[in-house]
Amino acid sequence: MTEALSPALARRIALAAQGFGRPRPAIPTARHFRDTARRLGVIQIDSVNVVTRTHYMPAFS
Protein backbone atom coordinates (compact mmCIF):
# COMPACT_ATOMS: atom_id res chain seq x y z
CA MET A 1 0.00 0.00 0.00
CA THR A 2 1.35 3.41 -0.98
CA GLU A 3 0.54 6.54 0.98
CA ALA A 4 0.46 9.96 -0.62
CA LEU A 5 2.02 13.01 1.03
CA SER A 6 1.02 16.55 0.34
CA PRO A 7 3.87 18.81 -0.79
CA ALA A 8 3.59 20.77 2.47
CA LEU A 9 3.91 17.62 4.61
CA ALA A 10 6.83 16.33 2.53
CA ARG A 11 8.56 19.70 3.00
CA ARG A 12 8.00 19.60 6.78
CA ILE A 13 9.39 16.06 7.00
CA ALA A 14 12.49 16.98 4.95
CA LEU A 15 13.17 20.11 7.01
CA ALA A 16 12.70 18.29 10.33
CA ALA A 17 15.11 15.55 9.19
CA GLN A 18 17.74 18.25 8.63
CA GLY A 19 17.26 19.66 12.12
CA PHE A 20 15.08 22.64 11.25
CA GLY A 21 12.21 21.39 13.39
CA ARG A 22 13.86 22.57 16.60
CA PRO A 23 14.76 26.07 17.77
CA ARG A 24 18.03 27.56 16.55
CA PRO A 25 20.61 27.90 19.35
CA ALA A 26 21.14 31.44 20.66
CA ILE A 27 24.90 30.92 20.66
CA PRO A 28 26.10 28.19 18.27
CA THR A 29 28.98 26.13 19.59
CA ALA A 30 31.30 23.53 18.12
CA ARG A 31 28.97 20.87 19.54
CA HIS A 32 26.01 22.32 17.60
CA PHE A 33 28.03 22.29 14.38
CA ARG A 34 29.24 18.74 15.03
CA ASP A 35 25.67 17.55 15.71
CA THR A 36 24.49 19.23 12.50
CA ALA A 37 27.26 17.58 10.48
CA ARG A 38 26.41 14.17 11.95
CA ARG A 39 22.70 14.63 11.28
CA LEU A 40 23.20 15.75 7.66
CA GLY A 41 26.00 13.28 6.92
CA VAL A 42 27.80 15.68 4.58
CA ILE A 43 28.48 19.41 4.32
CA GLN A 44 29.30 20.95 0.97
CA ILE A 45 31.60 23.95 1.07
CA ASP A 46 31.62 26.03 -2.12
CA SER A 47 34.10 28.74 -2.95
CA VAL A 48 31.50 31.54 -3.29
CA ASN A 49 32.07 34.30 -0.71
CA VAL A 50 29.30 36.84 -1.33
CA VAL A 51 27.05 37.00 1.74
CA THR A 52 29.20 35.50 4.48
CA ARG A 53 32.16 33.20 4.84
CA THR A 54 31.45 29.94 3.08
CA HIS A 55 31.87 27.58 6.01
CA TYR A 56 29.06 29.35 7.93
CA MET A 57 26.45 29.01 5.18
CA PRO A 58 25.51 25.28 5.27
CA ALA A 59 24.64 25.24 8.97
CA PHE A 60 22.71 28.50 9.11
CA SER A 61 21.44 29.19 5.59
mmCIF file with all atom_site columns, C-alpha atoms in Angstrom:
data_model
loop_
_atom_site.group_PDB
_atom_site.id
_atom_site.type_symbol
_atom_site.label_atom_id
_atom_site.label_alt_id
_atom_site.label_comp_id
_atom_site.label_asym_id
_atom_site.label_entity_id
_atom_site.label_seq_id
_atom_site.pdbx_PDB_ins_code
_atom_site.Cartn_x
_atom_site.Cartn_y
_atom_site.Cartn_z
_atom_site.occupancy
_atom_site.B_iso_or_equiv
_atom_site.pdbx_formal_charge
_atom_site.auth_seq_id
_atom_site.auth_comp_id
_atom_site.auth_asym_id
_atom_site.auth_atom_id
_atom_site.pdbx_PDB_model_num
ATOM 1  C CA . MET A 1 1  ? 0.000  0.000  0.000  1.00 0.00 ? 1  MET A CA 1
ATOM 2  C CA . THR A 1 2  ? 1.350  3.408  -0.980 1.00 0.00 ? 2  THR A CA 1
ATOM 3  C CA . GLU A 1 3  ? 0.541  6.540  0.982  1.00 0.00 ? 3  GLU A CA 1
ATOM 4  C CA . ALA A 1 4  ? 0.462  9.962  -0.621 1.00 0.00 ? 4  ALA A CA 1
ATOM 5  C CA . LEU A 1 5  ? 2.024  13.006 1.033  1.00 0.00 ? 5  LEU A CA 1
ATOM 6  C CA . SER A 1 6  ? 1.023  16.554 0.342  1.00 0.00 ? 6  SER A CA 1
ATOM 7  C CA . PRO A 1 7  ? 3.872  18.805 -0.793 1.00 0.00 ? 7  PRO A CA 1
ATOM 8  C CA . ALA A 1 8  ? 3.589  20.771 2.475  1.00 0.00 ? 8  ALA A CA 1
ATOM 9  C CA . LEU A 1 9  ? 3.906  17.621 4.612  1.00 0.00 ? 9  LEU A CA 1
ATOM 10 C CA . ALA A 1 10 ? 6.831  16.333 2.526  1.00 0.00 ? 10 ALA A CA 1
ATOM 11 C CA . ARG A 1 11 ? 8.560  19.699 2.998  1.00 0.00 ? 11 ARG A CA 1
ATOM 12 C CA . ARG A 1 12 ? 8.003  19.600 6.781  1.00 0.00 ? 12 ARG A CA 1
ATOM 13 C CA . ILE A 1 13 ? 9.394  16.061 6.997  1.00 0.00 ? 13 ILE A CA 1
ATOM 14 C CA . ALA A 1 14 ? 12.489 16.981 4.954  1.00 0.00 ? 14 ALA A CA 1
ATOM 15 C CA . LEU A 1 15 ? 13.171 20.115 7.013  1.00 0.00 ? 15 LEU A CA 1
ATOM 16 C CA . ALA A 1 16 ? 12.700 18.288 10.328 1.00 0.00 ? 16 ALA A CA 1
ATOM 17 C CA . ALA A 1 17 ? 15.113 15.548 9.194  1.00 0.00 ? 17 ALA A CA 1
ATOM 18 C CA . GLN A 1 18 ? 17.743 18.245 8.625  1.00 0.00 ? 18 GLN A CA 1
ATOM 19 C CA . GLY A 1 19 ? 17.261 19.661 12.117 1.00 0.00 ? 19 GLY A CA 1
ATOM 20 C CA . PHE A 1 20 ? 15.081 22.644 11.247 1.00 0.00 ? 20 PHE A CA 1
ATOM 21 C CA . GLY A 1 21 ? 12.211 21.386 13.393 1.00 0.00 ? 21 GLY A CA 1
ATOM 22 C CA . ARG A 1 22 ? 13.858 22.566 16.595 1.00 0.00 ? 22 ARG A CA 1
ATOM 23 C CA . PRO A 1 23 ? 14.765 26.071 17.765 1.00 0.00 ? 23 PRO A CA 1
ATOM 24 C CA . ARG A 1 24 ? 18.030 27.563 16.554 1.00 0.00 ? 24 ARG A CA 1
ATOM 25 C CA . PRO A 1 25 ? 20.612 27.904 19.353 1.00 0.00 ? 25 PRO A CA 1
ATOM 26 C CA . ALA A 1 26 ? 21.136 31.437 20.656 1.00 0.00 ? 26 ALA A CA 1
ATOM 27 C CA . ILE A 1 27 ? 24.900 30.921 20.655 1.00 0.00 ? 27 ILE A CA 1
ATOM 28 C CA . PRO A 1 28 ? 26.096 28.188 18.270 1.00 0.00 ? 28 PRO A CA 1
ATOM 29 C CA . THR A 1 29 ? 28.980 26.125 19.595 1.00 0.00 ? 29 THR A CA 1
ATOM 30 C CA . ALA A 1 30 ? 31.303 23.528 18.122 1.00 0.00 ? 30 ALA A CA 1
ATOM 31 C CA . ARG A 1 31 ? 28.970 20.871 19.537 1.00 0.00 ? 31 ARG A CA 1
ATOM 32 C CA . HIS A 1 32 ? 26.011 22.318 17.599 1.00 0.00 ? 32 HIS A CA 1
ATOM 33 C CA . PHE A 1 33 ? 28.034 22.292 14.383 1.00 0.00 ? 33 PHE A CA 1
ATOM 34 C CA . ARG A 1 34 ? 29.244 18.738 15.030 1.00 0.00 ? 34 ARG A CA 1
ATOM 35 C CA . ASP A 1 35 ? 25.674 17.555 15.710 1.00 0.00 ? 35 ASP A CA 1
ATOM 36 C CA . THR A 1 36 ? 24.485 19.228 12.497 1.00 0.00 ? 36 THR A CA 1
ATOM 37 C CA . ALA A 1 37 ? 27.256 17.580 10.481 1.00 0.00 ? 37 ALA A CA 1
ATOM 38 C CA . ARG A 1 38 ? 26.412 14.174 11.945 1.00 0.00 ? 38 ARG A CA 1
ATOM 39 C CA . ARG A 1 39 ? 22.700 14.633 11.276 1.00 0.00 ? 39 ARG A CA 1
ATOM 40 C CA . LEU A 1 40 ? 23.201 15.750 7.664  1.00 0.00 ? 40 LEU A CA 1
ATOM 41 C CA . GLY A 1 41 ? 25.998 13.282 6.916  1.00 0.00 ? 41 GLY A CA 1
ATOM 42 C CA . VAL A 1 42 ? 27.804 15.676 4.580  1.00 0.00 ? 42 VAL A CA 1
ATOM 43 C CA . ILE A 1 43 ? 28.475 19.406 4.324  1.00 0.00 ? 43 ILE A CA 1
ATOM 44 C CA . GLN A 1 44 ? 29.300 20.945 0.971  1.00 0.00 ? 44 GLN A CA 1
ATOM 45 C CA . ILE A 1 45 ? 31.601 23.955 1.066  1.00 0.00 ? 45 ILE A CA 1
ATOM 46 C CA . ASP A 1 46 ? 31.623 26.030 -2.121 1.00 0.00 ? 46 ASP A CA 1
ATOM 47 C CA . SER A 1 47 ? 34.097 28.743 -2.954 1.00 0.00 ? 47 SER A CA 1
ATOM 48 C CA . VAL A 1 48 ? 31.501 31.536 -3.288 1.00 0.00 ? 48 VAL A CA 1
ATOM 49 C CA . ASN A 1 49 ? 32.067 34.299 -0.707 1.00 0.00 ? 49 ASN A CA 1
ATOM 50 C CA . VAL A 1 50 ? 29.300 36.840 -1.334 1.00 0.00 ? 50 VAL A CA 1
ATOM 51 C CA . VAL A 1 51 ? 27.049 37.002 1.739  1.00 0.00 ? 51 VAL A CA 1
ATOM 52 C CA . THR A 1 52 ? 29.198 35.504 4.481  1.00 0.00 ? 52 THR A CA 1
ATOM 53 C CA . ARG A 1 53 ? 32.162 33.198 4.845  1.00 0.00 ? 53 ARG A CA 1
ATOM 54 C CA . THR A 1 54 ? 31.447 29.938 3.078  1.00 0.00 ? 54 THR A CA 1
ATOM 55 C CA . HIS A 1 55 ? 31.869 27.576 6.015  1.00 0.00 ? 55 HIS A CA 1
ATOM 56 C CA . TYR A 1 56 ? 29.059 29.350 7.929  1.00 0.00 ? 56 TYR A CA 1
ATOM 57 C CA . MET A 1 57 ? 26.446 29.010 5.180  1.00 0.00 ? 57 MET A CA 1
ATOM 58 C CA . PRO A 1 58 ? 25.512 25.281 5.271  1.00 0.00 ? 58 PRO A CA 1
ATOM 59 C CA . ALA A 1 59 ? 24.638 25.238 8.972  1.00 0.00 ? 59 ALA A CA 1
ATOM 60 C CA . PHE A 1 60 ? 22.706 28.498 9.111  1.00 0.00 ? 60 PHE A CA 1
ATOM 61 C CA . SER A 1 61 ? 21.436 29.190 5.594  1.00 0.00 ? 61 SER A CA 1
#
